[in-house]
CSV table of C-alpha atoms in Angstrom, one decimal:
chain,number,residue,atom,x,y,z
A,124,MET,CA,39.5,-79.8,-55.8
A,125,LYS,CA,38.0,-80.9,-52.5
A,126,GLN,CA,40.5,-78.6,-50.6
A,127,TRP,CA,39.5,-75.7,-52.7
A,128,HIS,CA,35.8,-76.2,-52.0
A,129,GLU,CA,36.5,-76.4,-48.3
A,130,LYS,CA,38.5,-73.2,-48.4
A,131,PHE,CA,35.8,-71.5,-50.3
A,132,ILE,CA,33.1,-72.6,-47.8
A,133,GLU,CA,35.3,-71.5,-45.0
A,134,LYS,CA,35.8,-68.0,-46.5
A,135,MET,CA,32.0,-67.7,-47.1
A,136,LEU,CA,31.3,-68.6,-43.5
A,137,ALA,CA,33.9,-66.1,-42.3
A,138,ALA,CA,32.3,-63.5,-44.6
A,139,CYS,CA,28.9,-64.2,-43.1
A,140,ALA,CA,30.2,-63.8,-39.6
A,141,LEU,CA,32.0,-60.6,-40.5
A,142,LEU,CA,28.8,-59.2,-42.2
A,143,THR,CA,26.9,-59.9,-38.9
A,144,ILE,CA,29.5,-58.0,-36.9
A,145,LEU,CA,29.6,-55.1,-39.4
A,146,THR,CA,25.8,-54.9,-39.3
A,147,THR,CA,25.8,-54.6,-35.6
A,148,ILE,CA,28.6,-52.0,-35.6
A,149,GLY,CA,26.6,-50.1,-38.2
A,150,ILE,CA,23.5,-50.1,-36.0
A,151,ILE,CA,25.4,-48.9,-33.0
A,152,LEU,CA,27.1,-46.1,-34.9
A,153,THR,CA,23.8,-44.9,-36.3
A,154,LEU,CA,22.3,-44.7,-32.8
A,155,LEU,CA,25.4,-43.1,-31.3
A,156,VAL,CA,25.8,-40.4,-33.9
A,157,GLU,CA,22.2,-39.1,-33.5
A,158,ALA,CA,22.2,-39.7,-29.7
A,159,VAL,CA,25.3,-37.6,-29.3
A,160,GLY,CA,23.5,-34.8,-31.0
A,161,PHE,CA,20.6,-35.2,-28.6
A,162,PHE,CA,22.9,-35.2,-25.5
A,163,LYS,CA,24.6,-32.1,-26.6
A,164,GLU,CA,21.4,-30.2,-25.9
A,165,VAL,CA,19.9,-32.4,-23.1
A,166,SER,CA,21.8,-33.3,-19.9
A,167,MET,CA,22.4,-37.1,-19.7
A,168,TRP,CA,21.8,-36.9,-15.9
A,169,ASP,CA,18.3,-35.3,-16.6
A,170,PHE,CA,17.6,-37.9,-19.2
A,171,LEU,CA,18.4,-40.8,-17.0
A,172,THR,CA,16.8,-39.5,-13.8
A,173,GLY,CA,13.9,-37.4,-15.0
A,174,THR,CA,10.4,-38.7,-14.2
A,175,GLN,CA,8.6,-36.8,-17.0
A,176,TRP,CA,8.8,-37.6,-20.7
A,177,THR,CA,7.0,-34.9,-22.7
A,178,PRO,CA,9.2,-34.0,-25.8
A,179,LEU,CA,6.2,-33.6,-28.0
A,180,PHE,CA,4.4,-31.3,-25.5
A,181,THR,CA,4.8,-27.5,-25.1
A,182,GLN,CA,6.5,-27.9,-21.8
A,183,LYS,CA,9.2,-30.3,-22.8
A,184,GLU,CA,10.8,-32.8,-20.4
A,185,TYR,CA,13.2,-35.5,-21.4
A,186,GLY,CA,13.3,-38.0,-18.4
A,187,ILE,CA,13.4,-41.6,-19.8
A,188,LEU,CA,12.2,-43.3,-16.6
A,189,PRO,CA,8.5,-43.3,-17.6
A,190,LEU,CA,9.2,-45.1,-20.8
A,191,LEU,CA,11.5,-47.6,-19.0
A,192,SER,CA,8.9,-48.3,-16.3
A,193,GLY,CA,6.3,-49.0,-19.0
A,194,THR,CA,8.7,-51.2,-20.9
A,195,PHE,CA,9.7,-53.3,-17.8
A,196,LEU,CA,6.1,-53.4,-16.5
A,197,THR,CA,4.7,-55.1,-19.7
A,198,THR,CA,7.8,-57.3,-19.9
A,199,ILE,CA,7.4,-58.5,-16.3
A,200,ILE,CA,3.7,-59.3,-16.9
A,201,ALA,CA,4.6,-61.2,-20.1
A,202,VAL,CA,7.3,-63.3,-18.5
A,203,SER,CA,5.1,-64.0,-15.5
A,204,VAL,CA,2.6,-65.5,-18.0
A,205,ALA,CA,5.0,-67.3,-20.3
A,206,LEU,CA,7.5,-68.7,-17.9
A,207,PRO,CA,5.2,-71.0,-15.8
A,208,ILE,CA,3.0,-72.1,-18.7
A,209,GLY,CA,5.9,-72.6,-21.1
A,210,LEU,CA,8.0,-74.5,-18.6
A,211,THR,CA,5.0,-76.7,-17.7
A,212,ILE,CA,4.4,-77.4,-21.4
A,213,ALA,CA,8.1,-78.3,-21.9
A,214,ILE,CA,8.1,-80.7,-18.9
A,215,TYR,CA,5.0,-82.4,-20.0
A,216,LEU,CA,6.1,-82.8,-23.6
A,217,SER,CA,9.5,-84.1,-22.5
A,218,GLU,CA,8.6,-86.3,-19.6
A,219,TYR,CA,5.0,-87.4,-20.0
A,220,ALA,CA,3.7,-87.0,-23.6
A,221,THR,CA,4.2,-89.8,-26.1
A,222,ARG,CA,6.5,-89.3,-29.0
A,223,LYS,CA,3.6,-89.1,-31.5
A,224,PHE,CA,1.7,-86.5,-29.3
A,225,ARG,CA,4.9,-84.4,-29.0
A,226,ARG,CA,5.5,-84.5,-32.8
A,227,ILE,CA,2.0,-83.0,-33.3
A,228,MET,CA,1.8,-80.5,-30.4
A,229,LYS,CA,5.3,-78.9,-30.7
A,230,PRO,CA,4.7,-77.5,-34.2
A,231,MET,CA,1.2,-76.4,-33.2
A,232,LEU,CA,2.7,-74.4,-30.3
A,233,GLU,CA,5.4,-72.9,-32.5
A,234,VAL,CA,2.6,-71.4,-34.7
A,235,LEU,CA,2.0,-68.9,-32.0
A,236,ALA,CA,5.4,-67.3,-32.6
A,237,VAL,CA,4.6,-66.7,-36.3
A,238,VAL,CA,1.3,-64.9,-35.9
A,239,PRO,CA,1.7,-61.2,-36.9
A,240,THR,CA,2.1,-59.0,-33.8
A,241,VAL,CA,-0.5,-56.5,-35.1
A,242,VAL,CA,-3.0,-59.3,-34.9
A,243,TYR,CA,-2.0,-59.9,-31.3
A,244,GLY,CA,-2.3,-56.2,-30.6
A,245,PHE,CA,-6.0,-56.0,-31.9
A,246,PHE,CA,-6.7,-59.2,-30.0
A,247,ALA,CA,-5.5,-57.5,-26.8
A,248,LEU,CA,-7.5,-54.4,-27.5
A,249,MET,CA,-10.7,-55.9,-28.8
A,250,ILE,CA,-10.9,-59.3,-26.9
A,251,VAL,CA,-8.7,-59.4,-23.8
A,252,THR,CA,-9.2,-55.8,-22.5
A,253,PRO,CA,-13.1,-56.1,-22.6
A,254,PHE,CA,-12.8,-59.4,-20.9
A,255,LEU,CA,-10.6,-58.0,-18.1
A,256,GLN,CA,-12.9,-55.0,-17.8
A,257,SER,CA,-15.8,-57.4,-17.0
A,258,ILE,CA,-13.7,-58.6,-14.1
A,259,TYR,CA,-12.2,-55.3,-13.2
A,260,PRO,CA,-14.6,-52.5,-14.1
A,261,ASP,CA,-12.0,-49.8,-13.2
A,262,LEU,CA,-9.6,-51.1,-15.8
A,263,SER,CA,-8.8,-48.5,-18.5
A,264,GLY,CA,-9.5,-49.1,-22.1
A,265,PHE,CA,-5.7,-48.8,-22.7
A,266,ASN,CA,-3.6,-50.5,-20.0
A,267,ALA,CA,-0.4,-52.4,-19.4
A,268,LEU,CA,-2.1,-55.6,-18.2
A,269,SER,CA,-3.8,-56.6,-21.4
A,270,PRO,CA,-0.8,-56.3,-23.8
A,271,GLY,CA,1.4,-57.8,-21.1
A,272,ILE,CA,-0.8,-60.9,-21.0
A,273,VAL,CA,-1.0,-61.2,-24.8
A,274,MET,CA,2.8,-60.7,-25.1
A,275,GLY,CA,3.1,-63.6,-22.6
A,276,ILE,CA,1.0,-65.8,-24.8
A,277,MET,CA,3.1,-64.8,-27.9
A,278,ILE,CA,6.4,-65.8,-26.2
A,279,ILE,CA,5.2,-69.0,-24.8
A,280,PRO,CA,6.8,-71.0,-27.7
A,281,PHE,CA,10.2,-69.4,-27.1
A,282,VAL,CA,10.1,-70.9,-23.5
A,283,SER,CA,8.4,-74.2,-24.2
A,284,SER,CA,10.2,-75.2,-27.4
A,285,LEU,CA,13.7,-74.3,-26.3
A,286,SER,CA,13.2,-75.7,-22.8
A,287,GLU,CA,11.8,-78.9,-24.3
A,288,ASP,CA,14.9,-79.2,-26.5
A,289,ALA,CA,17.1,-78.7,-23.4
A,290,LEU,CA,15.2,-81.3,-21.4
A,291,SER,CA,15.4,-83.8,-24.3
A,292,ALA,CA,19.1,-83.3,-24.6
A,293,VAL,CA,19.7,-84.4,-21.0
A,294,PRO,CA,21.2,-88.0,-21.1
A,295,ASN,CA,18.6,-90.6,-20.5
A,296,SER,CA,21.0,-92.3,-18.0
A,297,LEU,CA,20.1,-89.5,-15.5
A,298,ARG,CA,16.5,-90.2,-15.8
A,299,GLN,CA,16.9,-93.9,-15.4
A,300,ALA,CA,19.2,-93.5,-12.4
A,301,SER,CA,16.6,-91.3,-10.7
A,302,PHE,CA,13.9,-94.0,-11.4
A,303,GLY,CA,16.4,-96.6,-10.0
A,304,MET,CA,16.7,-94.7,-6.8
A,305,GLY,CA,12.9,-94.8,-6.4
A,306,SER,CA,11.9,-91.3,-7.5
A,307,THR,CA,8.6,-90.8,-9.1
A,308,ARG,CA,8.3,-89.2,-12.6
A,309,LEU,CA,7.3,-85.9,-11.1
A,310,GLN,CA,10.3,-85.9,-8.7
A,311,THR,CA,12.6,-86.9,-11.6
A,312,ALA,CA,11.3,-84.0,-13.8
A,313,PHE,CA,11.7,-81.3,-11.2
A,314,ARG,CA,14.7,-82.5,-9.1
A,315,VAL,CA,16.8,-84.1,-11.8
A,316,MET,CA,15.8,-83.1,-15.3
A,317,VAL,CA,15.1,-79.4,-14.8
A,318,PRO,CA,18.4,-78.7,-12.9
A,319,ALA,CA,20.4,-80.7,-15.5
A,320,ALA,CA,18.8,-78.7,-18.4
A,321,SER,CA,19.0,-75.4,-16.5
A,322,SER,CA,21.4,-73.7,-18.9
A,323,GLY,CA,19.1,-74.3,-21.8
A,324,ILE,CA,16.0,-73.2,-19.9
A,325,ILE,CA,17.8,-70.0,-18.9
A,326,VAL,CA,18.6,-69.4,-22.6
A,327,SER,CA,14.9,-69.8,-23.5
A,328,VAL,CA,13.9,-67.3,-20.7
A,329,ILE,CA,16.5,-64.8,-22.0
A,330,LEU,CA,15.2,-65.0,-25.5
A,331,ALA,CA,11.7,-64.6,-24.2
A,332,ILE,CA,12.6,-61.5,-22.2
A,333,ALA,CA,14.5,-60.0,-25.1
A,334,ARG,CA,11.5,-60.7,-27.4
A,335,ALA,CA,9.1,-59.0,-24.9
A,336,ILE,CA,11.3,-56.0,-24.4
A,337,GLY,CA,11.6,-55.4,-28.1
A,338,GLU,CA,7.9,-55.9,-28.9
A,339,THR,CA,6.3,-52.9,-30.6
A,340,MET,CA,2.9,-53.4,-32.2
A,341,ILE,CA,1.1,-55.0,-29.3
A,342,VAL,CA,2.0,-52.2,-26.8
A,343,ALA,CA,1.5,-49.5,-29.5
A,344,ILE,CA,-2.1,-50.7,-30.1
A,345,ALA,CA,-3.2,-51.8,-26.7
A,346,ALA,CA,-1.2,-50.0,-24.0
A,347,GLY,CA,-1.9,-46.4,-25.0
A,348,HIS,CA,0.6,-43.5,-25.5
A,349,GLN,CA,0.7,-42.0,-22.0
A,350,PRO,CA,4.2,-42.1,-20.6
A,351,ARG,CA,3.9,-42.3,-16.9
A,352,MET,CA,6.2,-43.7,-14.2
A,353,THR,CA,4.0,-46.3,-12.5
A,354,LEU,CA,3.8,-50.0,-11.6
A,355,ASP,CA,0.0,-50.0,-11.9
A,356,PRO,CA,-0.9,-52.3,-14.8
A,357,THR,CA,-4.5,-51.0,-15.0
A,358,VAL,CA,-3.6,-47.5,-16.5
A,359,PRO,CA,-2.4,-46.5,-19.9
A,360,ILE,CA,1.4,-46.5,-20.3
A,361,GLU,CA,4.0,-46.1,-23.1
A,362,THR,CA,7.0,-48.2,-23.8
A,363,ILE,CA,10.2,-47.2,-25.6
A,364,THR,CA,9.3,-49.1,-28.7
A,365,ALA,CA,5.8,-47.6,-28.8
A,366,TYR,CA,7.2,-44.1,-28.5
A,367,ILE,CA,9.7,-44.7,-31.4
A,368,ILE,CA,6.8,-45.8,-33.5
A,369,GLN,CA,4.8,-42.7,-32.5
A,370,VAL,CA,7.6,-40.3,-33.6
A,371,SER,CA,8.5,-42.3,-36.7
A,372,LYS,CA,5.1,-41.7,-38.3
A,373,GLY,CA,6.4,-38.5,-39.8
A,374,ASP,CA,4.6,-35.8,-37.8
A,375,VAL,CA,7.9,-34.7,-36.2
A,376,PRO,CA,10.3,-32.8,-38.5
A,377,HIS,CA,13.5,-34.7,-39.3
A,378,GLY,CA,16.7,-33.5,-37.6
A,379,THR,CA,14.9,-31.7,-34.7
A,380,LEU,CA,15.6,-32.4,-31.1
A,381,GLU,CA,12.3,-34.1,-30.8
A,382,TYR,CA,13.2,-36.4,-33.7
A,383,LYS,CA,16.5,-37.2,-32.1
A,384,THR,CA,14.8,-38.5,-28.9
A,385,ILE,CA,14.1,-41.8,-30.7
A,386,PHE,CA,17.8,-42.4,-31.1
A,387,ALA,CA,18.4,-41.7,-27.4
A,388,ALA,CA,15.6,-43.9,-26.4
A,389,GLY,CA,16.8,-46.6,-28.9
A,390,ILE,CA,20.4,-46.6,-27.5
A,391,THR,CA,19.0,-46.8,-24.0
A,392,LEU,CA,17.0,-49.8,-24.8
A,393,PHE,CA,20.1,-51.3,-26.5
A,394,VAL,CA,22.3,-50.7,-23.5
A,395,PHE,CA,19.8,-52.3,-21.1
A,396,THR,CA,19.4,-55.3,-23.5
A,397,PHE,CA,23.2,-55.6,-23.7
A,398,ILE,CA,23.5,-55.6,-19.9
A,399,LEU,CA,20.7,-58.2,-19.6
A,400,ASN,CA,22.3,-60.5,-22.1
A,401,THR,CA,25.8,-60.2,-20.5
A,402,VAL,CA,24.5,-61.0,-17.1
A,403,SER,CA,22.4,-63.8,-18.4
A,404,TYR,CA,25.4,-65.2,-20.3
A,405,TRP,CA,27.4,-65.2,-17.0
A,406,ILE,CA,24.6,-67.0,-15.2
A,407,ARG,CA,24.2,-69.6,-18.0
A,408,SER,CA,28.0,-70.2,-17.9
A,409,ARG,CA,27.9,-70.8,-14.2
A,410,TYR,CA,25.0,-73.3,-14.5
A,411,ARG,CA,26.8,-75.1,-17.3
A,412,GLN,CA,29.9,-75.5,-15.2
A,413,LYS,CA,27.8,-76.9,-12.4
A,414,TYR,CA,25.6,-79.3,-14.2
A,415,GLU,CA,27.6,-80.4,-17.3
């Protein structure tokens, strides 16, 4: 009887794994089928190298670079905010905070990850943008800086929580050996613990970047809908996800070339995310081989 139960559980686990794979394949096929129809009418070279994205305008251009620049601009701002703050919090919780304080603060930080993103979007538009305009009067009402900062606040738990777990998983013998050599707590944290936990920290950064790239509502509300190829965070921009939301509202007829642009944009985002995850996995494997 026990063996039958074990075989049943094994088959259920295999079915769940297979379901995940089939779901991924289904998503990719859905994107590919519609994207192929788009690229039959639009040159892939023009799509990848064009600097104008105006498929909903009279003068239609299908260059994806403005959407990519907006996506990566907000992501860079978000990671620039989340990485130093999240890593500092993780080091403090792991190396300095008492166990009781850590048990209280860690769940409180993770609450940031469950706040609806539409709330973050209105917070960026109504609170953060006016505050930034009081410092930079030339800042546009819709811009990349405000949603980027708020996205950074949103993904802090991804960095801090996972990095703290990685730091806590480092054997205490390394910490004690460092103290025995005369190192201070600060030196131990940054020269011993962080390098030893680097693979887990890299994983947290990867997750944070993926979360920022795929964010929709914050940028749709606070960044504006003006696709432009720029690195200026003070002007309105548009990201790939925000454009997909704009077209998906129902104003564009289903099956038209304009409608198919969301699938072309979606598969572009998928490819970039896949490349990012592959490169990051390789880097993580190298660090694990070095320190573990």
